[in-house]
Structures are given as structure tokens and as C-alpha cells.
Coordinates of C-alpha atoms and ligand atoms in Angstrom, one line a residue:
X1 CA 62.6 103.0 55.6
X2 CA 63.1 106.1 53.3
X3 CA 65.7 108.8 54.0
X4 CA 63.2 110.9 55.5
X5 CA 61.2 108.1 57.7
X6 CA 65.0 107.3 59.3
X7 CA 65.7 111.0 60.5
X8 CA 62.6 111.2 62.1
X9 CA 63.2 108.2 64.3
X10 CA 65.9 110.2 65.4
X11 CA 64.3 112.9 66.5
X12 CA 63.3 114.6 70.0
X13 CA 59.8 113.1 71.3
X14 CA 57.8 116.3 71.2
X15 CA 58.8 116.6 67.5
X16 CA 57.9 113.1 66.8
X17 CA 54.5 113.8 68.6
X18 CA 53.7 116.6 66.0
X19 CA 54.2 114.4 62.9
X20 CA 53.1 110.9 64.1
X21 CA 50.6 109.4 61.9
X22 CA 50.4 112.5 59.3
X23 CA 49.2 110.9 55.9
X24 CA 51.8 109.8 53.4
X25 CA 51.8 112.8 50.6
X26 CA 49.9 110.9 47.2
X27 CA 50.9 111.8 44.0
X28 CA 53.1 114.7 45.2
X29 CA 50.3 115.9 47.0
X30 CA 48.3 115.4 50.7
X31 CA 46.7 117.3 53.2
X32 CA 48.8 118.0 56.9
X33 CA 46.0 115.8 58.8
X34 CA 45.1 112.2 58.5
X35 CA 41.8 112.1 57.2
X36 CA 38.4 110.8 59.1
X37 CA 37.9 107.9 57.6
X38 CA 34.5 106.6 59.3
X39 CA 33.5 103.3 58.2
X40 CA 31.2 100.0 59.4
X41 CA 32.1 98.3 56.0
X42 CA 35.3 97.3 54.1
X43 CA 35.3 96.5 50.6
X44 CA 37.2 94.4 48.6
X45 CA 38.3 93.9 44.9
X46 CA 37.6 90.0 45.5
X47 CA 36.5 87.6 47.4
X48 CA 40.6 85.8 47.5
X49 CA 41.6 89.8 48.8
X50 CA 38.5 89.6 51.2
X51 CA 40.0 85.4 52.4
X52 CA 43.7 86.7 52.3
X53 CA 42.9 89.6 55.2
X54 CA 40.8 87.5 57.6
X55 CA 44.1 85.4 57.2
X56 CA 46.4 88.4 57.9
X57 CA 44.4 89.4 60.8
X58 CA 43.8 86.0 62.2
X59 CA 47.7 85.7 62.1
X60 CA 47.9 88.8 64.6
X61 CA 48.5 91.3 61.4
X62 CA 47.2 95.1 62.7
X63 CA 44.5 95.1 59.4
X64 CA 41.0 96.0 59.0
X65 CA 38.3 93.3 57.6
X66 CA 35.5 95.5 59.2
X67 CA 34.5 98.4 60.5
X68 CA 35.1 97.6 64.1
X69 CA 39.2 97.6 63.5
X70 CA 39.3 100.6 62.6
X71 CA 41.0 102.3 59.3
X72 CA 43.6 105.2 58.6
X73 CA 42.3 107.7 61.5
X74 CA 42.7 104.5 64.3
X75 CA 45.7 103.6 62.7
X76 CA 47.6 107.0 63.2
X77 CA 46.2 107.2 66.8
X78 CA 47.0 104.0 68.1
X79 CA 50.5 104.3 66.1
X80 CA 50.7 108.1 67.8
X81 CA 50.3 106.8 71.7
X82 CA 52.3 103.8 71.0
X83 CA 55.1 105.4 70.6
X84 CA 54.5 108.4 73.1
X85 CA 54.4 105.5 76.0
X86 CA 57.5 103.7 74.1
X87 CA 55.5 100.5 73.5
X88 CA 54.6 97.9 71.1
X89 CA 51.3 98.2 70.4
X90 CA 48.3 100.5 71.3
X91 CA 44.3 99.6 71.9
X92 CA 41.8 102.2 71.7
X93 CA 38.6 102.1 74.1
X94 CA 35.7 104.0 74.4
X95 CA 36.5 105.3 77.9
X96 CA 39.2 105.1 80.5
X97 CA 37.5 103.0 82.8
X98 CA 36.8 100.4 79.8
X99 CA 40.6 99.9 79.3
X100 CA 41.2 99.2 82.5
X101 CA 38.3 96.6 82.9
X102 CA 39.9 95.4 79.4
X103 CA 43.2 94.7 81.4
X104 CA 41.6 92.8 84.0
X105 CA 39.0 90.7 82.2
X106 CA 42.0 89.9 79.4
X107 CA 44.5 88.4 82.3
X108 CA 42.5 87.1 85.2
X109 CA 40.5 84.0 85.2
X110 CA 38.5 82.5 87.7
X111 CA 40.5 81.1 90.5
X112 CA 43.1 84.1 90.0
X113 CA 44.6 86.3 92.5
X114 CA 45.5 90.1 91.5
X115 CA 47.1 92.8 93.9
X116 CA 45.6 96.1 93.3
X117 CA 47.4 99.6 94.9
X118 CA 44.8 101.0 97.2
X119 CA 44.9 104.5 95.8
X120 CA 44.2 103.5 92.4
X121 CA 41.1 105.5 90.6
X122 CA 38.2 104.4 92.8
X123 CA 35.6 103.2 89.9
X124 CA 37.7 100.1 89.7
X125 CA 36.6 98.6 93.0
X126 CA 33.5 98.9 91.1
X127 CA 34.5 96.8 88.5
X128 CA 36.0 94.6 91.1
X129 CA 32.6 94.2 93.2
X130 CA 29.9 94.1 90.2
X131 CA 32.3 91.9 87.9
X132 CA 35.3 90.3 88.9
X133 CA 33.7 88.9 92.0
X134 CA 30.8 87.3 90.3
X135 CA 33.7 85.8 87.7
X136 CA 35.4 84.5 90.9
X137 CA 38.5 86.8 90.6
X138 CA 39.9 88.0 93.9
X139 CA 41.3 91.5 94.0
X140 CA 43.2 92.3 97.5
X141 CA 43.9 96.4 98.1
X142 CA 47.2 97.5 99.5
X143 CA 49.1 99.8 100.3
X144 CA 52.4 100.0 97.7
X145 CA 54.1 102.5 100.2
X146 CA 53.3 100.7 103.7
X147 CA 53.1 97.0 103.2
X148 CA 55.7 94.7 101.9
X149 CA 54.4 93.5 98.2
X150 CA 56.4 90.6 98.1
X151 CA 54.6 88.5 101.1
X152 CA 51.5 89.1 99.8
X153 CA 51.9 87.4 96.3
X154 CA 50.3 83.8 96.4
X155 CA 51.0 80.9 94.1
X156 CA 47.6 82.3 92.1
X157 CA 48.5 85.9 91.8
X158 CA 48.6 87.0 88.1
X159 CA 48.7 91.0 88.3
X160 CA 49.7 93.6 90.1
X161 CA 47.6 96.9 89.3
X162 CA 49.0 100.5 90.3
X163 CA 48.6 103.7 89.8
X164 CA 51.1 106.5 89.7
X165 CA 50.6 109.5 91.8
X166 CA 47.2 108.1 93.1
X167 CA 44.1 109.5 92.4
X168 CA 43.0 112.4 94.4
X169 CA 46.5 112.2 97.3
X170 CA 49.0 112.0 94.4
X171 CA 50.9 109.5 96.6
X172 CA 54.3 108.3 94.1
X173 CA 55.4 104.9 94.1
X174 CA 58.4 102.8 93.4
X175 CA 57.7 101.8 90.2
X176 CA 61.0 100.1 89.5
X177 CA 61.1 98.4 92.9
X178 CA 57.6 97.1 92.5
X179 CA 57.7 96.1 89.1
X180 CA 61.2 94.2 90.1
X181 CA 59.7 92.2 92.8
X182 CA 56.4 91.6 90.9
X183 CA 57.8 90.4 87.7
X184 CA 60.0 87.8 89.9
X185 CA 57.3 86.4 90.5
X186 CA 55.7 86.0 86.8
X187 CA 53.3 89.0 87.7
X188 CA 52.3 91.1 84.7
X189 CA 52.6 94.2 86.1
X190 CA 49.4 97.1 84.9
X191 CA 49.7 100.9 86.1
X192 CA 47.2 103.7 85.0
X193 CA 49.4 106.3 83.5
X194 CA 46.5 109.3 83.1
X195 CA 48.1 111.8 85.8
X196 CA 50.7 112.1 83.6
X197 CA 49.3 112.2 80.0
X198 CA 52.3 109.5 78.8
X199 CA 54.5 112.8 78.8
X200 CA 56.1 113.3 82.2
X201 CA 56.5 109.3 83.0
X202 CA 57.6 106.2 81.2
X203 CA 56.1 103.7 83.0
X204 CA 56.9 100.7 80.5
X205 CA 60.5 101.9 80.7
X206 CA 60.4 101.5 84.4
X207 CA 59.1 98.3 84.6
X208 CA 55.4 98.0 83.9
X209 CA 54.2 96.0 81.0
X210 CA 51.2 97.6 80.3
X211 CA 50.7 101.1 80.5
X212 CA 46.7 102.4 80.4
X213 CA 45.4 106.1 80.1
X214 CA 42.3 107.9 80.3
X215 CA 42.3 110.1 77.2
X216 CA 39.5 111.2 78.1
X217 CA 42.0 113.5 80.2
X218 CA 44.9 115.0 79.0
X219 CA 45.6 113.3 75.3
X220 CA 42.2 114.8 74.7
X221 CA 42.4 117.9 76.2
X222 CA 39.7 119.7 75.4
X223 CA 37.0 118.4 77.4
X224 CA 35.2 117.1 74.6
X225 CA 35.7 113.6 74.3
X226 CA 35.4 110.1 75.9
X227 CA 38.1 107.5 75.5
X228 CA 40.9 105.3 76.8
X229 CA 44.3 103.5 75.5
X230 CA 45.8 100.3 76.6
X231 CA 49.4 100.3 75.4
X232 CA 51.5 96.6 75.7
X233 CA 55.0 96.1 76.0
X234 CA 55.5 92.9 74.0
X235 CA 53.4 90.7 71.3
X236 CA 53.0 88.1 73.5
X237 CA 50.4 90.6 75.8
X238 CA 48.9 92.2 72.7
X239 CA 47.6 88.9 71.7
X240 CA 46.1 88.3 75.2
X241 CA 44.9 91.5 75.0
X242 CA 44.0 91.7 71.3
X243 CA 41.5 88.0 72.1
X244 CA 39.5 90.4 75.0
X245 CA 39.0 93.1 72.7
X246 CA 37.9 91.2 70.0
X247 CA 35.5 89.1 72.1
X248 CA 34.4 92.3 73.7
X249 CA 33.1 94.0 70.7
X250 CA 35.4 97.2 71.8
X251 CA 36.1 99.7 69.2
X252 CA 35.6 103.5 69.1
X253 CA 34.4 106.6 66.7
X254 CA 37.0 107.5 63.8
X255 CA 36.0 111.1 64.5
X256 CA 37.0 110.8 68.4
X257 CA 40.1 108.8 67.2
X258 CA 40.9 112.1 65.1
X259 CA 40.0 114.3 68.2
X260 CA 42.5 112.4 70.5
X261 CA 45.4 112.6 67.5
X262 CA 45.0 116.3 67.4
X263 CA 45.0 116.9 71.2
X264 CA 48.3 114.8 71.2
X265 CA 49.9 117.2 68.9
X266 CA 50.0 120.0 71.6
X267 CA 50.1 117.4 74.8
X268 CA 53.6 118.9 75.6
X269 CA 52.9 122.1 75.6
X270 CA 49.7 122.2 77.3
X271 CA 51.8 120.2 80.0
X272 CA 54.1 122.8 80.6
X273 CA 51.2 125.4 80.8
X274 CA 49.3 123.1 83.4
X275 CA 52.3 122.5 85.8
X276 CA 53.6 126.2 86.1
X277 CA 49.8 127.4 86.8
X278 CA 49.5 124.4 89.1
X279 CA 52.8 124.9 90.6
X280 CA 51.8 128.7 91.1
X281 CA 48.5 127.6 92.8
X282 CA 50.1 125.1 95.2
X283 CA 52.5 127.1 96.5
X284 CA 50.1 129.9 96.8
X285 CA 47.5 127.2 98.7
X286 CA 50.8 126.5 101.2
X287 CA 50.5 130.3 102.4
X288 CA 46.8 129.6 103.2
X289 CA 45.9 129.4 107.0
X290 CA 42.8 127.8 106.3
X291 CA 45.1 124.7 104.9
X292 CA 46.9 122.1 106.6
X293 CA 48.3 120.5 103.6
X294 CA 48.9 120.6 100.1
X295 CA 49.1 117.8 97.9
X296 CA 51.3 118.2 94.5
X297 CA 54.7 115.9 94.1
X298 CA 56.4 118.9 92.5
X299 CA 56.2 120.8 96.1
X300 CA 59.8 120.0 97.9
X301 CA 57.3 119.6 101.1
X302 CA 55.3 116.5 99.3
X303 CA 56.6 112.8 100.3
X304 CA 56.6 111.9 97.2
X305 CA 59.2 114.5 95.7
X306 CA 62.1 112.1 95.3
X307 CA 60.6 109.6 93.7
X308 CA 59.1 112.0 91.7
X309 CA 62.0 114.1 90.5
X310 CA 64.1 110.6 89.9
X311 CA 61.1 109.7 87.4
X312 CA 58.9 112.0 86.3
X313 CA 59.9 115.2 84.1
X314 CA 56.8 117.1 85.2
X315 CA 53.8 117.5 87.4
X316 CA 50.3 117.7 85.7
X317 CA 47.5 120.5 86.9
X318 CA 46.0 118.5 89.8
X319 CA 46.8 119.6 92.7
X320 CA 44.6 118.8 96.3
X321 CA 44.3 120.4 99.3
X322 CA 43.3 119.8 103.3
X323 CA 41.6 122.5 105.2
X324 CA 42.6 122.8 108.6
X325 CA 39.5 122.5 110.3
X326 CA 36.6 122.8 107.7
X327 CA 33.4 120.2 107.6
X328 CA 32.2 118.9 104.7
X329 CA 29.3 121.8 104.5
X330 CA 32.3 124.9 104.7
X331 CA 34.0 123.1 102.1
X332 CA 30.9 122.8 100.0
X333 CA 30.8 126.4 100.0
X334 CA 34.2 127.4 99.6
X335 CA 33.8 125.3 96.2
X336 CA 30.5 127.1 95.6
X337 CA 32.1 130.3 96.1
X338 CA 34.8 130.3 93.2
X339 CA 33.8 132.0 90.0
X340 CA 36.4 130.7 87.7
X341 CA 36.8 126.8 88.9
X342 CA 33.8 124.8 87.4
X343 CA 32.2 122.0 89.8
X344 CA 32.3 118.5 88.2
X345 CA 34.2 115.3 87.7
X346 CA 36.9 114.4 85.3
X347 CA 39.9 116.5 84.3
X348 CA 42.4 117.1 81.9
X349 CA 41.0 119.7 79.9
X350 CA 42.0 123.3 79.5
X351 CA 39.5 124.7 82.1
X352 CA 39.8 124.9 85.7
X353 CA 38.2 122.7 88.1
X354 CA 37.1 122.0 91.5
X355 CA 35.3 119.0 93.5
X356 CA 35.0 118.1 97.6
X357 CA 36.8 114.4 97.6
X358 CA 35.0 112.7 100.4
X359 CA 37.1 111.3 103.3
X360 CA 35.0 108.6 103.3
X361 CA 36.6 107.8 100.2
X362 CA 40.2 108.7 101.5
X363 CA 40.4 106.0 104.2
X364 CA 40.3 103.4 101.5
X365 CA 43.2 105.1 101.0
X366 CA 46.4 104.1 103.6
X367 CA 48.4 107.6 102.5
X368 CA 45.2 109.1 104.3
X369 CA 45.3 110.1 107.6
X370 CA 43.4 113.1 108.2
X371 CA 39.7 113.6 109.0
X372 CA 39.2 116.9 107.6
X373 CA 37.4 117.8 104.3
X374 CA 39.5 117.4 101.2
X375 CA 39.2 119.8 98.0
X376 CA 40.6 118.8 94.5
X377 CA 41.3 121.2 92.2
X378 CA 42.4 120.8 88.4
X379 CA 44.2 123.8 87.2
X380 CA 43.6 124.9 83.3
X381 CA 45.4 127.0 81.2
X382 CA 43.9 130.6 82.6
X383 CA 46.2 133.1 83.6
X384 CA 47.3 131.4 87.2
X385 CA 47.0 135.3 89.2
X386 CA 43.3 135.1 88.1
X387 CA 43.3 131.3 89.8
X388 CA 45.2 132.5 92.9
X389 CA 42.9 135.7 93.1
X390 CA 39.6 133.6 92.7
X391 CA 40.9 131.2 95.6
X392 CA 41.5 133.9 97.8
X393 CA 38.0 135.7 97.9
X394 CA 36.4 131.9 98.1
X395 CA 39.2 131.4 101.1
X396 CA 37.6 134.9 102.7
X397 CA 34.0 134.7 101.7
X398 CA 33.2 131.2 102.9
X399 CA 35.7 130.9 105.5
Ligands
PLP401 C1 39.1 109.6 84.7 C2 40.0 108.5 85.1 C3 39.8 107.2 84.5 C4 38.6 106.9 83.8 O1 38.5 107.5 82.6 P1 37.0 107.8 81.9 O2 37.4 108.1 80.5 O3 36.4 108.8 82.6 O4 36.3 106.4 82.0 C5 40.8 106.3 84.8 N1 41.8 106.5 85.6 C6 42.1 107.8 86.1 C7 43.3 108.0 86.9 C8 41.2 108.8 85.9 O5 41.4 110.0 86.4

């Protein structure tokens, strides 16, 4: 390690963010940014350098003999998220929702058992009914805050899947108490970490082993990209997972893989920026009569706000909300009557969103318990009055 290598190590994580991965200076010389280094072929000098890195990388060495493994720009990334979730090593996907079905088709076989938190992101019951079912995997849904997680573990279970705050409710969990009882067991333990970008929560420090994100979200940004990241706590799971990614062909552009990098650089920040104008929103949405209740874990009033404060360091821009009494068709137009929020799926960006959640949906969900019509909102990085001002002539106009 040079002089300069060892003081970084040293230094606070938002610092390290900013330099991760920058390109070693060559002949005195370099530009700030890792380069784009697109590629399908690698060349060799020989065909003995060619022999000698299908060796390295059949031993489990991180090196590319082809395209598909990725060069310099893959490199920096996975090296970047890596050490932003405090792991050991990083995989790169073409989506979010690939990384988790990465996770699950890497550790269960048929005849396996997994335990999967019923408020997890609900495109994985998808996976769960088109795929895992056919390959005779069981997944069972419960509740991580109402039923007891250790009498449910059978001789077969292999994983237990979470996700912290829930889509859409936000509902914390006990990660350290889960993860506790779970790896008892032998369980690997999985969580999706994309609520909070791999910035406000350490999940592999609390007890997970494997710690997946939608970059897609916040790492990217910007709204511009596709991708997700499976980061491992230990070489013994990046070779399981390493054998899945291989076999599944999985790889991703070098020019998304620089995208991703330079969205990380300002992660922190943007943070910040997304949890005051969230904050400012939620508690503006608790002074709503139209609302019954507001769902954010930074609100004192939300049941997750211990847990939350003891291990989280910040709230993201999603925050949801229950009207009182509204249907399905007033919330429709409440959502069609903001100006500033756009309609869609997906989050993370710097824009400002909004989207009915159906309750249908919610009673998969055992933190639900209402029957009225649920709004989510993602809050950018506008100026938060000209959030709160839009809400409020949606609240009177469609109200
Ligand atoms: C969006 C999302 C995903 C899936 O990410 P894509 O890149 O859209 O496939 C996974 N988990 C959570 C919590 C998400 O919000």
C-alpha cells in the first residue's frame, strides 16, 4: 500500500465515496474519472498470458478473459459499492430485480425452503410464482414484525429474505434480532438495501450476509439508468454467487457502470437533500385532514422510529400516505391534479413523484390494516415549499 493509498483508508466514508475507483495517475499524468472502457474482446500478448488468466479466474481471481467480466469502468464500480455496503465483494446486474432473482436462484435448490418478509418489493412473488415454483423451491411470506421467525424455520430452510423499511408502508425491522436467530440456524440471511441507497444503513454490519440494491434508484440518481448490485459478506458466498452469475450470462454496459460510479460520487449529498424535503413534506401531510396517516420512519409518530434511529442515519425521500376516507377514483385525481409530482413507477431520482399503491396489494402486507386508498410519493430535490404548495391545491381541487 503506498503512503497515500493508507491515509485514505482512513478516511470518513463520504470522502472515500468521492475518490473510490479514480484511475491511478500514468506517467505523472491521468484524467479525474475512470475511463469507459467498453469492450466484448480481451486481447492478449500470448496465448501462455491468454492460459495463465482463464487460470486466475478459474481460481476465483476478480480478472477479465472477456468482455462479459467487465474491465477498468466495472472494476471501479463494483470496488466503489463494495466498500459503501462494507463488504467483500460486489456483482453488478442489469436491474434490481435481476440481483435479487440472482440471490435466490444462486442459494436455493429444489427441495429448499426460504422465508421471505411479506413486505418485501412485490415483483419478487413474481419471481417466486413464474420461477421458483416450477424449480420446486418453496417461498413462505411472513410477517418479520408479528410472527415469531424462529418456529417457522424447518430442517430445509436455506434463506431468509427481508427488506428494510418495506416497500411502499416503510415498516423497520429488527435486523440484528432476525439475522441472530436466522443465522443460528445456518440461514444465509438476504435483505434489499434500496430504501436506503447503502448510505443511511449497514445492513452487513447488522447481521445480513448479503446486501442487494436497486441502482436503478438512488446510486444512479438521475433517472437514467437500469441496474442492480449484489454485495457478499465473505468469499465463501461470492463463489456461490460468482457460479450463478457466470452460468447466467449476467453482465452489464461499461457506460451504465460509469453512470452508476458518478451518481455515487454525490449519493451523500443528494441524501441529505431528499430527507429534509421529505421530512418537510411528511410533516406538512400530518396537518392534512384529508389524511389519516403518514408513513415515514423519521416521523417520531411512525412505529418504526426506534428501530430506525438505533440503525439508520437517515430517512430517504419516500414518504406514503392514507387518506381518510378517499376511493380509489378521488385518489386517482388527487394524483392527477399535482403539477410538479410526475405519475410513474420507480424512484430514486432527483424529480418528484407520485403513484396510487393499491390496497389490494397492501393486504399481502401484515403492517396493513386499513382499507382506504394509499398514495406514494417520492420526494426530489425541488425546493420542498413548491412540493408542499403543489399538495395543497391537489388536496383542495380534488378533494
Ligand atoms: C425498484 C426496486 C427494485 C427493482 O429494481 P429495478 O432496477 O427496477 O429492477 C428492487 N427493490 C426495491 C425495493 C425497489 O424499489
Amino acid at each position: 500500500m503506498t503512503a497515500k493509498a493508507s491515509a485514505a483508508a482512513n478516511l470518513r466514508p463520504a470522502t472515500q465515496l468521492l475518490h473510490a475507483g479514480a484511475p491511478a495517475l500514468r506517467d505523472g499524468t491521468g484524467p479525474v474519472n475512470v475511463p469507459v472502457v467498453r469492450t466484448s474482446t480481451v486481447r492478449f500478448e500470448n496465448t501462455a498470458t491468454h492460459a495463465e488468466y482463464h487460470h486466475r479466474r478459474t481460481a476465483g481471481e476478480r480478472v477479465a478473459a472477456y468482455g462479459r467480466h467487465g474491465l477498468d469502468t466495472h472494476r471501479a464500480l463494483e470496488d466503489a459499492v463494495a466498500g459503501l455496503e462494507g463488504g467483500h465483494r460486489a456483482f453488478l446486474t442489469p436491474s434490481g430485480l435481476s440481483a435479487i432473482t440472482l440471490v435466490l436462484l444462486a442459494l436455493l435448490s429444489p427441495g429448499d425452503h426460504a422465508l421471505v418478509a411479506d413486505g418485501v418489493y412485490a415483483p419478487v412473488r413474481r419471481v417466486d410464482s413464474t420461477l421458483l415454483k416450477r424449480l420446486g423451491v418453496e417461498i413462505e411470506y411472513f410477517s418479520p414484525t408479528h410472527d415469531d421467525l424462529a418456529s417457522r424455520i424447518r430442517p430445509n430452510t436455506r434463506l431468509l429474505y427481508l427488506e428494510s423499511p418495506s416497500s411502499l408502508l416503510y415498516e423497520v425491522l429488527d435486523l440484528p434480532a432476525l439475522a441472530a436467530v436466522a443465522r443460528d440456524r445456518g440461514l444465509t440471511v438476504a435483505t434489499d438495501n434500496t430504501w436506503s441507497g447503502g448510505w443511511f444503513y449497514q445492513p452487513l454490519a447488522l447481521g445480513a450476509n448479503i446486501s442487494i440494491q436497486a441502482a436503478t434508484k438512488y446510486i444512479s440518481g438521475h433517472s437514467d439508468l437500469m441496474q442492480g448490485v449484489v454485495v457478499v459478506d465473505s468469499p465463501a458466498l461470492a463463489e456461490k454467487i460468482s457460479a450463478a452469475y457466470e452460468a447466467l450470462g449476467l453482465t452489464i454496459g461499461a457506460d451504465d457502470a460509469y453512470l452508476a460510479l458518478r451518481g455515487l460520487r454525490t449519493l451523500p449529498v443528494r441524501l441529505a437533500q431528499h430527507q429534509r424535503n421529505a421530512t418537510a413534506v411528511a410533516e406538512f401531510l400530518q396537518q392534512q385532514p384529508h389524511v389519516s396517516r403518514v408513513f415515514y420512519p423519521a416521523l417520531p409518530t411512525d412505529p418504526g422510529h426506534a428501530l430506525w434511529k438505533r440503525d439508520f442515519s437517515g430517512a430517504s425521500g419516500l414518504v406514503s400516505f392514507e387518506f381518510r376516507h378517499a376511493t380509489p377514483a378521488a385518489a386517482n385525481a388527487f394524483v392527477d391534479a399535482l403539477t410538479l409530482f410526475g405519475i410513474g413507477a420507480s424512484w430514486g431520482g432527483y424529480e418528484s413523484l407520485a403513484l396510487v399503491a393499491q390496497p389490494e396489494r397492501l393486504r399481502e402486507h401484515r403492517q396493513w390494516t386499513g382499507d382506504a386508498a394509499v398514495v406514494r410519493l417520492h420526494i426530489g430535490l425541488e425546493d420542498p415549499h413548491d412540493l408542499t404548495a403543489d399538495l395543497a391545491q391537489a388536496f383542495s381541487s380534488a378533494m
